[in-house]
């Protein structure tokens, strides 16, 4: 049984997933920030693989990606950093990124290496269901990795059910059709989450895009298994002096610890 | 006619290239287009409006001109397909006319577009003014500075020009910003992509709207030469929309040689080039699988060409397939060669071409043209927008 499955079997409310770009703010801060996320109470870590053209991300995460690339981060170097990280970090870790760098690394080799270093799942927003079903899904599953699809308020019920069936680990509910880092209307988000809840899906739902602090986290978590914070955390880290201290303060504040 | 090279399969693949690699946030819009573009664009009313506007507003058919002095120079018959005579100065408007009519049918109120040199931005702003739709054009901050006259034209036409300030601040980033806008405005907005790139169905849709170029060429050659088929067709390729249109109805005629000319910049191996098929490898950019210029670890690199319209690190999936399959012959021309030919064509035929277009002429001496050959060069755009660059070049001489 995978770490994601264990997490949600144990805890199906108030799960906090925090996104951090690998190699940001410093090349060697990847693991220390992940440790700080775990020690301060994050349940799950979404580790971003920086890409030059991240279409689904807003300006804050794009800037962090460019910084990480300028720091010299590559998929190969990330896997080197992740070697042995399971000695220090127990929480589930999913890699988030875009197809092009993964294809250049070699899709199969990528999945094998990710699984061997202890990564639990993948989020590749520009890998569509059709390509997943016809080719890539088999490779992902063969390596024991979970794959998480995104759904939006515009996704039809039929398609939500299909993407839920193809996903494992959790389903990523984008709070509104938008890139990351935009302000949201939370009444609409709550209605959307209630609708998803009513479908009785097989996967737990984590809601992302627009979750930025304790208030917004608490606004959505009654209606989902948990939430994902990305841009707001990246912004805090880029403004803070010490990434570890900033991380701990940020997560504790969200969790009201 | 089985149009195997010109048309993709159901999922938008030309051979191994194409598809729709898009985040779920774009699924609704792209799926709606995919389901409806053929039905709408092949409808009688649409076809009537489209061809009427091409005739009365764009000024089609564009002439197929026998360039006598150029022909004499090479000892072979060279025709120029005069897309430079289209309203707004280039072939780009063939596509924007088609897409604005489609957007209206889809009930969209707001139009977005990306632009590099500004030609597609102007063509989009033009059709938005014509149809009274809101128009937002994303343009790299650097390109806004380089292409001031086109920025002014777009503004005069009522468009809002939004600078793309991320990344390298050029066409690639303008495209990213336009896609992000579309993600953030999923219901009322249509994205008019300017080239045969992007997720399926864009490459096919844009190629179909541009295919009027080769449709007319066939007819004009029949009248002038007694056969619709030339020996070869030559066009410049960035994303590849004028080439797609110029090649389209010849792709499944094996006797017709297809010649695509990429921008070599300072030279293919100089580190400052946009010769995608020479320098790129298979990858995914802006929603489709194609050939992409990138680093070993998959980061898209910044290309270079003197012509902003060819300054793109990818190429349409149809062209990637023409290259990989060997159906197309891919050559490249440097900045210097393009500049040389812009002046040469002006002096020989009294036609000042766009810098993009000038690349196509720079390879004519490498084609092994014979006396009885019939060559068609797609003269995709006129040189007004490049006048500042040409003036600088004259000052330096």
XYZ file of C-alpha atoms in Angstrom:
654
model
C 0.000 0.000 0.000
C 1.456 3.361 -1.051
C 2.140 6.315 1.205
C -0.651 8.389 -0.360
C -3.164 5.635 0.273
C -1.946 5.237 3.857
C -2.176 8.973 4.455
C -5.778 9.233 3.309
C -6.756 6.009 5.091
C -5.537 7.617 8.308
C -6.674 11.170 7.654
C -9.486 12.214 5.346
C -9.910 15.831 6.459
C -7.631 18.856 6.769
C -4.798 17.310 4.756
C -2.280 20.029 3.925
C -0.303 19.621 0.719
C 2.356 22.271 0.137
C 3.985 22.931 -3.226
C 7.657 23.849 -3.434
C 9.758 24.242 -6.567
C 12.830 21.996 -6.491
C 16.023 24.029 -6.349
C 14.213 27.112 -5.049
C 15.188 29.417 -3.467
C 18.638 27.799 -3.443
C 19.961 24.823 -5.377
C 20.622 22.994 -2.113
C 17.437 24.035 -0.287
C 15.201 21.328 -1.812
C 15.633 18.762 0.954
C 15.904 21.209 3.861
C 12.624 22.880 2.866
C 10.979 19.449 2.518
C 12.191 18.513 6.002
C 10.856 21.786 7.378
C 7.503 21.160 5.675
C 7.253 17.759 7.335
C 8.407 18.901 10.771
C 5.974 21.834 10.807
C 3.011 19.624 9.987
C 2.477 19.418 6.222
C 0.934 16.052 5.349
C 2.060 15.868 1.754
C 4.646 17.567 -0.422
C 4.199 18.496 -4.057
C 7.661 18.978 -5.471
C 7.774 21.065 -8.632
C 10.240 20.262 -11.392
C 11.113 23.636 -12.900
C 10.274 24.243 -16.564
C 10.870 27.197 -18.846
C 7.264 27.347 -20.088
C 4.884 26.314 -17.287
C 1.481 26.954 -18.903
C -0.746 26.067 -15.956
C 1.177 28.194 -13.482
C 0.884 31.850 -12.670
C 3.713 34.382 -12.401
C 4.844 33.530 -8.846
C 5.518 29.859 -9.554
C 6.955 30.659 -12.974
C 9.432 33.070 -11.393
C 10.447 30.411 -8.863
C 10.958 27.962 -11.755
C 13.166 30.412 -13.607
C 15.154 31.002 -10.407
C 15.547 27.253 -9.887
C 16.693 26.819 -13.499
C 19.152 29.670 -13.038
C 20.365 27.845 -9.919
C 21.127 24.887 -12.177
C 18.257 22.547 -11.350
C 17.532 19.699 -13.773
C 15.574 16.468 -13.391
C 18.851 14.568 -13.203
C 20.161 16.786 -10.395
C 16.832 16.595 -8.588
C 17.000 12.811 -8.527
C 20.552 13.041 -7.160
C 19.246 15.283 -4.366
C 16.373 12.911 -3.683
C 18.621 9.869 -3.301
C 18.303 8.790 0.307
C 15.663 11.399 1.221
C 13.421 8.657 2.563
C 15.846 8.317 5.495
C 14.687 11.736 6.643
C 11.213 12.300 5.216
C 8.182 10.025 5.640
C 5.353 12.127 4.190
C 4.162 11.281 0.674
C 5.885 13.214 -2.099
C 4.452 13.786 -5.563
C 6.456 15.293 -8.407
C 4.721 17.991 -10.419
C 5.997 19.126 -13.782
C 5.504 19.345 -17.516
C 5.850 16.693 -20.170
C 8.699 18.103 -22.240
C 11.535 17.813 -19.699
C 10.226 14.394 -18.660
C 10.260 13.189 -22.279
C 13.826 14.425 -22.730
C 14.901 12.573 -19.584
C 13.128 9.501 -20.962
C 9.620 8.762 -19.716
C 10.278 5.206 -18.611
C 13.619 6.027 -16.994
C 11.921 8.951 -15.245
C 9.242 6.721 -13.727
C 11.768 4.068 -12.696
C 14.081 6.603 -11.054
C 11.239 8.455 -9.326
C 9.929 5.201 -7.864
C 13.399 4.018 -6.842
C 14.228 7.189 -4.872
C 10.907 6.991 -3.036
C 8.580 9.360 -4.906
C 4.928 8.325 -4.575
C 3.099 9.958 -7.433
C 3.107 12.307 -10.415
C 1.173 15.368 -11.508
C 1.810 16.223 -15.160
C -0.870 18.764 -16.112
C -0.132 18.595 -19.825
C -0.371 14.810 -20.036
C -3.972 14.417 -21.194
C -6.229 11.447 -20.485
C -6.065 10.214 -24.083
C -2.253 9.955 -24.044
C -2.333 8.487 -20.534
C -4.694 5.744 -21.627
C -3.000 4.975 -24.916
C 0.601 4.859 -23.731
C 1.955 6.536 -20.611
C -0.417 5.244 -17.938
C 0.877 1.722 -18.255
C 4.476 2.828 -17.645
C 3.439 4.897 -14.612
C 1.453 2.059 -13.101
C 4.116 -0.544 -13.832
C 6.471 1.476 -11.645
C 3.971 1.648 -8.800
C 3.494 5.410 -9.038
C 0.198 7.148 -8.436
C -0.976 9.581 -11.085
C -3.135 12.554 -10.207
C -5.410 14.222 -12.761
C -6.800 17.735 -12.416
C -10.493 18.610 -12.622
C -12.003 22.097 -12.839
C -15.484 23.571 -12.232
C -16.023 23.333 -16.004
C -15.239 19.598 -16.125
C -18.435 17.646 -16.843
C -19.625 14.991 -14.387
C -18.922 12.278 -16.935
C -15.362 13.476 -17.383
C -14.795 13.940 -13.635
C -15.779 10.289 -13.210
C -13.432 9.240 -15.972
C -10.489 11.235 -14.580
C -11.247 9.901 -11.102
C -11.181 6.364 -12.460
C -7.799 6.993 -14.142
C -6.311 8.717 -11.064
C -4.917 7.128 -7.966
C -3.681 8.692 -4.726
C -5.990 11.697 -4.920
C -7.842 13.902 -7.392
C -6.687 17.512 -7.776
C -9.651 19.891 -7.850
C -8.667 23.206 -9.389
C -10.820 25.706 -7.508
C -11.723 27.652 -10.619
C -10.582 27.592 -14.216
C -7.448 29.614 -13.863
C -3.720 29.551 -13.496
C -2.220 29.380 -10.004
C -2.062 32.400 -7.757
C -5.362 34.134 -8.557
C -7.969 35.439 -6.094
C -11.114 33.296 -5.810
C -14.783 33.612 -5.031
C -15.084 31.122 -2.206
C -18.858 30.645 -2.331
C -18.522 29.296 -5.839
C -15.617 27.100 -4.742
C -17.652 25.638 -1.871
C -20.597 24.877 -4.165
C -18.246 23.201 -6.600
C -16.650 21.084 -3.874
C -20.071 20.053 -2.577
C -20.959 18.949 -6.092
C -17.773 16.864 -6.333
C -18.456 15.390 -2.894
C -21.892 14.334 -4.100
C -20.387 12.248 -6.905
C -18.997 9.746 -4.380
C -15.650 9.443 -6.168
C -13.099 6.744 -5.401
C -10.257 9.206 -4.748
C -9.997 11.780 -1.961
C -10.090 15.349 -3.253
C -7.456 17.989 -2.619
C -8.369 21.471 -3.698
C -5.787 23.842 -5.063
C -5.398 27.263 -6.756
C -6.281 30.235 -4.545
C -5.597 28.599 -1.170
C -3.119 30.903 0.519
C -3.512 31.022 4.313
C -5.371 29.647 7.328
C -8.600 31.424 6.399
C -8.781 30.066 2.867
C -7.567 26.635 3.986
C -10.333 26.455 6.581
C -12.880 27.759 4.085
C -12.471 24.753 1.799
C -11.352 21.866 4.001
C -14.843 21.089 5.372
C -15.750 20.071 1.799
C -12.666 18.150 0.699
C -9.994 15.856 2.094
C -7.630 18.779 2.139
C -6.025 21.562 0.199
C -2.881 22.504 -1.695
C -0.973 25.732 -1.137
C 1.506 26.783 -3.814
C 1.937 30.390 -4.913
C 1.394 31.904 -1.441
C 4.059 29.644 0.049
C 6.524 30.350 -2.777
C 5.900 34.055 -2.314
C 6.585 33.768 1.426
C 9.810 31.841 0.803
C 11.019 34.314 -1.792
C 10.345 37.226 0.569
C 11.659 35.531 3.711
C 15.314 35.512 4.651
C 15.737 31.943 5.837
C 13.763 29.351 3.819
C 13.578 26.856 6.695
C 12.343 29.389 9.266
C 9.907 30.865 6.732
C 8.555 27.408 5.926
C 7.968 26.501 9.552
C 6.282 29.828 10.336
C 4.105 29.611 7.214
C 2.872 26.056 7.773
C 2.273 26.576 11.500
C 0.252 29.658 10.740
C -1.926 27.792 8.219
C -2.483 24.932 10.667
C -2.995 27.326 13.611
C -0.305 25.562 15.607
C -7.947 12.562 -53.052
C -6.502 10.911 -49.960
C -4.761 13.781 -48.265
C -2.379 11.929 -46.024
C 0.334 14.535 -45.551
C -2.004 17.515 -45.280
C -4.487 16.165 -42.751
C -3.962 14.762 -39.274
C -5.751 11.742 -37.810
C -8.694 11.965 -35.404
C -6.453 12.834 -32.475
C -4.600 15.483 -34.438
C -1.483 13.486 -35.278
C 0.591 13.945 -38.402
C 2.692 10.785 -38.156
C 4.135 10.936 -34.653
C 3.618 14.716 -34.304
C 0.617 16.695 -33.086
C -1.973 15.771 -30.473
C -3.313 17.986 -27.700
C -1.021 18.146 -24.659
C -3.036 20.619 -22.643
C -3.881 21.082 -18.978
C -7.424 20.193 -17.967
C -8.238 23.901 -17.597
C -8.136 24.176 -21.401
C -9.983 20.944 -22.108
C -13.464 22.472 -22.443
C -12.428 25.134 -24.936
C -10.218 22.884 -27.026
C -12.767 20.066 -27.032
C -15.522 22.450 -28.130
C -13.342 23.595 -31.020
C -12.369 20.043 -31.905
C -15.999 18.949 -32.003
C -17.279 21.913 -33.974
C -14.613 23.421 -36.226
C -15.146 21.073 -39.150
C -18.922 21.148 -38.969
C -18.999 24.949 -38.741
C -16.255 25.717 -41.258
C -17.598 23.308 -43.874
C -21.140 24.685 -43.568
C -22.572 26.491 -46.578
C -23.229 29.807 -44.827
C -19.740 29.860 -43.345
C -18.082 29.061 -46.658
C -20.090 31.782 -48.378
C -19.131 34.421 -45.768
C -15.512 33.260 -45.700
C -15.023 33.424 -49.459
C -16.939 36.669 -49.779
C -14.669 38.336 -47.223
C -11.549 36.842 -48.782
C -12.634 38.306 -52.102
C -14.039 41.712 -51.151
C -12.089 42.506 -47.991
C -8.755 40.689 -48.284
C -8.512 41.090 -52.057
C -8.278 37.445 -53.110
C -7.424 35.710 -55.284
C -3.908 37.063 -54.970
C -1.995 37.122 -58.263
C 0.403 34.406 -59.350
C 3.081 36.551 -60.905
C 5.717 35.310 -63.338
C 8.908 36.990 -62.122
C 10.741 37.340 -65.420
C 14.028 38.875 -64.318
C 14.298 36.461 -61.417
C 13.502 33.584 -63.787
C 16.174 34.802 -66.162
C 18.724 34.951 -63.359
C 18.195 31.296 -62.465
C 17.360 30.027 -65.951
C 14.112 28.545 -64.691
C 10.503 29.702 -64.512
C 9.726 31.301 -61.135
C 6.236 32.345 -60.114
C 5.502 34.451 -57.036
C 2.277 33.858 -55.118
C 1.517 37.390 -54.033
C 0.255 37.016 -50.452
C 1.962 40.353 -49.783
C -0.962 41.959 -51.591
C -3.485 40.737 -49.022
C -5.124 43.389 -46.865
C -2.814 44.060 -43.864
C 0.200 42.982 -45.892
C 0.546 39.241 -45.406
C -1.172 35.852 -45.572
C -2.000 36.016 -41.838
C -5.433 37.489 -42.499
C -6.659 34.362 -44.357
C -6.625 32.588 -41.004
C -7.990 35.410 -38.855
C -10.975 35.844 -41.197
C -11.742 32.149 -40.839
C -11.297 32.118 -37.077
C -13.317 35.265 -36.381
C -16.264 33.765 -38.280
C -15.824 30.567 -36.282
C -15.626 32.502 -32.985
C -18.883 34.287 -33.813
C -20.558 30.937 -34.531
C -19.282 29.668 -31.182
C -20.878 32.679 -29.466
C -17.576 34.126 -28.211
C -17.381 37.821 -27.318
C -13.727 38.292 -26.592
C -10.752 37.520 -28.839
C -7.185 36.976 -27.725
C -4.087 36.455 -29.846
C -0.320 36.263 -29.572
C 1.995 38.052 -31.915
C 5.723 38.226 -32.619
C 6.431 40.802 -35.329
C 2.895 42.049 -34.990
C 1.550 40.826 -38.345
C -0.805 38.293 -36.800
C -1.727 40.812 -34.097
C -2.632 43.365 -36.763
C -4.579 40.762 -38.763
C -6.488 39.798 -35.607
C -7.134 43.396 -34.539
C -8.379 44.047 -38.089
C -11.003 41.293 -38.129
C -12.082 42.187 -34.575
C -12.692 45.765 -35.702
C -14.516 44.440 -38.753
C -16.830 42.337 -36.602
C -16.974 44.557 -33.513
C -15.390 42.119 -31.056
C -13.129 42.938 -28.127
C -9.478 42.192 -28.976
C -6.526 41.602 -26.674
C -3.123 40.918 -28.217
C -0.228 39.527 -26.186
C 3.162 40.632 -27.394
C 6.597 40.194 -25.872
C 7.893 43.320 -24.184
C 11.012 43.163 -26.385
C 8.938 42.810 -29.563
C 6.783 45.785 -28.549
C 9.919 47.888 -28.553
C 11.196 46.399 -31.837
C 7.922 46.657 -33.758
C 6.496 50.045 -32.835
C 4.548 50.669 -36.092
C 2.582 47.428 -35.752
C 1.844 48.194 -32.092
C 0.461 51.547 -33.231
C -1.632 49.873 -35.954
C -3.152 47.432 -33.463
C -4.014 50.244 -31.086
C -5.536 52.316 -33.885
C -7.648 49.274 -34.789
C -8.960 49.228 -31.232
C -6.993 46.317 -29.795
C -5.456 46.263 -26.362
C -1.786 45.273 -26.590
C -0.607 43.529 -23.425
C 3.144 43.145 -22.903
C 4.380 39.648 -22.046
C 6.987 40.305 -19.384
C 7.848 36.732 -18.418
C 10.768 34.632 -19.646
C 12.534 36.005 -22.692
C 9.765 38.539 -23.445
C 9.295 37.419 -27.078
C 6.839 35.320 -29.139
C 7.139 32.156 -27.047
C 6.259 34.108 -23.904
C 3.459 36.009 -25.619
C 2.011 32.599 -26.561
C 2.307 31.426 -22.935
C 0.492 34.547 -21.741
C -2.286 34.154 -24.317
C -2.793 30.532 -23.241
C -2.926 31.658 -19.595
C -5.517 34.282 -20.475
C -7.589 31.551 -22.135
C -7.307 29.384 -19.016
C -8.528 32.296 -16.905
C -11.414 33.132 -19.275
C -12.815 29.777 -20.312
C -16.320 30.784 -21.380
C -16.461 33.963 -23.429
C -13.062 33.948 -25.110
C -11.710 32.523 -28.361
C -7.975 32.292 -28.878
C -6.928 33.006 -32.470
C -3.596 31.239 -32.837
C -1.635 32.721 -35.721
C 0.261 29.713 -36.971
C -0.114 25.972 -37.562
C 0.971 25.300 -33.980
C -0.835 24.659 -30.703
C -3.038 21.771 -29.604
C -5.238 19.912 -32.072
C -7.386 21.163 -33.818
C -5.419 24.398 -34.297
C -2.749 23.126 -36.707
C -5.385 21.559 -38.956
C -7.804 24.456 -38.647
C -5.201 27.110 -39.485
C -3.802 24.982 -42.345
C -7.296 24.649 -43.816
C -7.906 28.406 -43.685
C -4.501 29.041 -45.262
C -4.950 26.309 -47.886
C -6.698 28.863 -50.076
C -3.162 29.819 -51.151
C -2.420 26.482 -52.844
C -6.011 26.087 -54.015
C -5.650 29.296 -56.013
C -2.129 28.392 -57.144
C -3.400 25.164 -58.719
C -6.091 26.996 -60.604
C -3.752 29.786 -61.725
C -1.120 27.318 -62.904
C -3.746 25.424 -64.864
C -4.622 28.632 -66.658
C -1.044 29.751 -67.234
C 0.766 26.452 -67.739
C -1.968 23.994 -68.654
C -1.266 21.883 -65.564
C -2.072 22.577 -61.916
C 1.203 21.087 -60.728
C 4.499 22.983 -60.427
C 7.880 21.280 -60.148
C 8.336 22.677 -56.656
C 6.839 25.019 -54.083
C 9.093 27.064 -51.821
C 8.085 28.844 -48.601
C 9.671 30.152 -45.419
C 8.814 28.405 -42.159
C 8.678 29.699 -38.594
C 5.622 28.093 -37.074
C 4.758 27.504 -40.708
C 1.361 28.935 -41.608
C 2.172 30.417 -45.024
C 4.087 27.249 -45.901
C 1.192 25.047 -44.769
C -1.142 27.034 -47.003
C 1.234 27.114 -49.972
C 1.992 23.369 -49.716
C -1.433 22.051 -48.715
C -2.947 20.995 -52.035
C 0.408 19.741 -53.342
C 1.421 17.552 -50.423
C -0.154 14.441 -51.855
C 1.126 15.068 -55.349
C 4.410 13.127 -55.214
C 5.793 14.869 -58.302
C 5.773 18.262 -56.565
C 8.881 19.012 -54.546
C 8.154 20.724 -51.218
C 10.851 23.135 -50.019
C 10.676 24.692 -46.546
C 13.163 27.381 -45.574
C 13.974 27.973 -41.923
C 15.791 30.911 -40.371
C 19.422 30.050 -39.657
C 20.015 33.339 -37.835
C 23.763 33.923 -37.568
C 24.288 30.362 -38.888
C 22.811 26.995 -37.945
C 25.609 26.174 -35.495
C 26.261 29.697 -34.235
C 24.107 29.406 -31.121
C 21.922 32.186 -32.585
C 19.553 30.368 -34.909
C 15.916 29.405 -35.360
C 16.472 26.411 -37.680
C 14.219 24.155 -35.635
C 14.429 20.960 -37.692
C 18.239 21.172 -37.720
C 18.652 21.989 -34.044
C 15.575 20.598 -32.317
C 14.479 17.185 -31.131
C 10.982 15.765 -30.617
C 9.272 17.424 -27.682
C 6.135 19.227 -26.575
C 5.614 22.956 -26.907
C 2.408 24.992 -26.670
C 0.193 21.929 -26.597
C 1.472 19.721 -29.370
C 4.213 17.216 -29.974
C 6.631 18.483 -32.563
C 10.285 19.277 -33.059
C 11.435 21.737 -30.401
C 14.701 23.570 -29.824
C 15.675 22.776 -26.264
C 18.493 22.030 -23.877
C 19.533 18.446 -23.060
C 17.315 18.574 -19.985
C 14.235 19.734 -21.851
C 14.144 23.496 -21.261
C 12.951 25.371 -24.330
C 15.688 27.625 -25.667
C 15.449 31.104 -27.058
C 15.932 31.075 -30.840
C 17.345 33.871 -32.916
C 16.332 35.266 -36.257
C 16.497 38.764 -37.700
C 12.853 38.262 -38.642
C 10.563 38.208 -35.615
C 8.059 36.056 -37.532
C 10.516 33.146 -37.816
C 11.929 33.629 -34.319
C 10.173 30.604 -32.780
C 11.759 27.518 -31.133
C 9.183 25.103 -32.564
C 7.511 24.258 -35.862
C 3.986 23.117 -36.702
C 3.448 19.352 -36.335
C 2.532 19.037 -40.021
C 5.978 20.377 -40.936
C 7.693 18.185 -38.350
C 6.085 15.236 -40.126
C 7.095 16.528 -43.578
C 10.644 16.777 -42.278
C 10.775 13.423 -40.467
C 9.128 11.540 -43.330
C 11.364 13.119 -45.932
C 8.363 14.468 -47.889
C 9.644 18.010 -47.446
C 13.110 19.317 -48.205
C 14.219 21.564 -45.332
C 16.840 24.227 -45.938
C 17.820 27.324 -44.041
C 18.954 30.857 -44.768
C 20.954 33.174 -42.522
C 20.037 36.709 -41.442
C 22.614 38.023 -43.877
C 21.344 35.968 -46.812
C 17.763 37.036 -46.100
C 18.793 40.675 -45.951
C 20.712 40.323 -49.219
C 17.678 38.819 -50.953
C 15.267 41.410 -49.594
C 17.295 44.006 -51.506
C 17.833 41.797 -54.532
C 14.139 41.032 -54.979
C 13.313 44.706 -54.571
C 15.774 45.623 -57.321
C 14.883 42.749 -59.663
C 11.110 42.689 -59.462
C 10.072 45.932 -57.739
C 8.710 44.042 -54.788
C 9.957 44.754 -51.254
C 9.354 41.534 -49.328
C 9.039 40.977 -45.599
C 12.260 39.727 -44.006
C 10.567 36.386 -43.292
C 9.688 35.993 -46.954
C 13.187 36.969 -48.089
C 14.492 33.726 -46.515
C 12.598 31.711 -49.140
C 14.491 33.424 -51.967
C 17.880 32.859 -50.401
C 17.845 29.131 -51.200
C 16.841 29.367 -54.871
C 20.427 28.874 -56.045
C 20.666 25.618 -54.059
C 17.677 23.850 -55.590
C 19.189 22.636 -58.837
C 16.432 24.284 -60.851
C 16.232 23.239 -64.495
C 15.131 25.197 -67.533
C 11.730 23.560 -67.863
C 10.951 23.570 -64.133
C 8.058 25.542 -62.796
C 8.834 26.999 -59.377
C 6.363 28.732 -57.083
C 7.658 30.886 -54.235
C 5.136 31.953 -51.616
C 5.670 35.681 -51.225
C 4.076 35.646 -47.811
C 4.322 39.286 -46.788
C 5.412 42.745 -47.756
C 8.336 44.607 -46.280
C 6.733 47.773 -44.888
C 7.059 46.524 -41.324
C 10.790 45.901 -41.838
C 11.582 49.299 -43.267
C 13.504 50.421 -40.174
C 15.743 47.339 -40.447
C 16.221 47.942 -44.176
C 17.021 51.614 -43.555
C 19.684 50.650 -41.026
C 21.170 48.220 -43.532
C 21.350 50.945 -46.197
C 23.000 53.330 -43.716
C 25.682 50.753 -43.001
C 26.538 50.249 -46.661
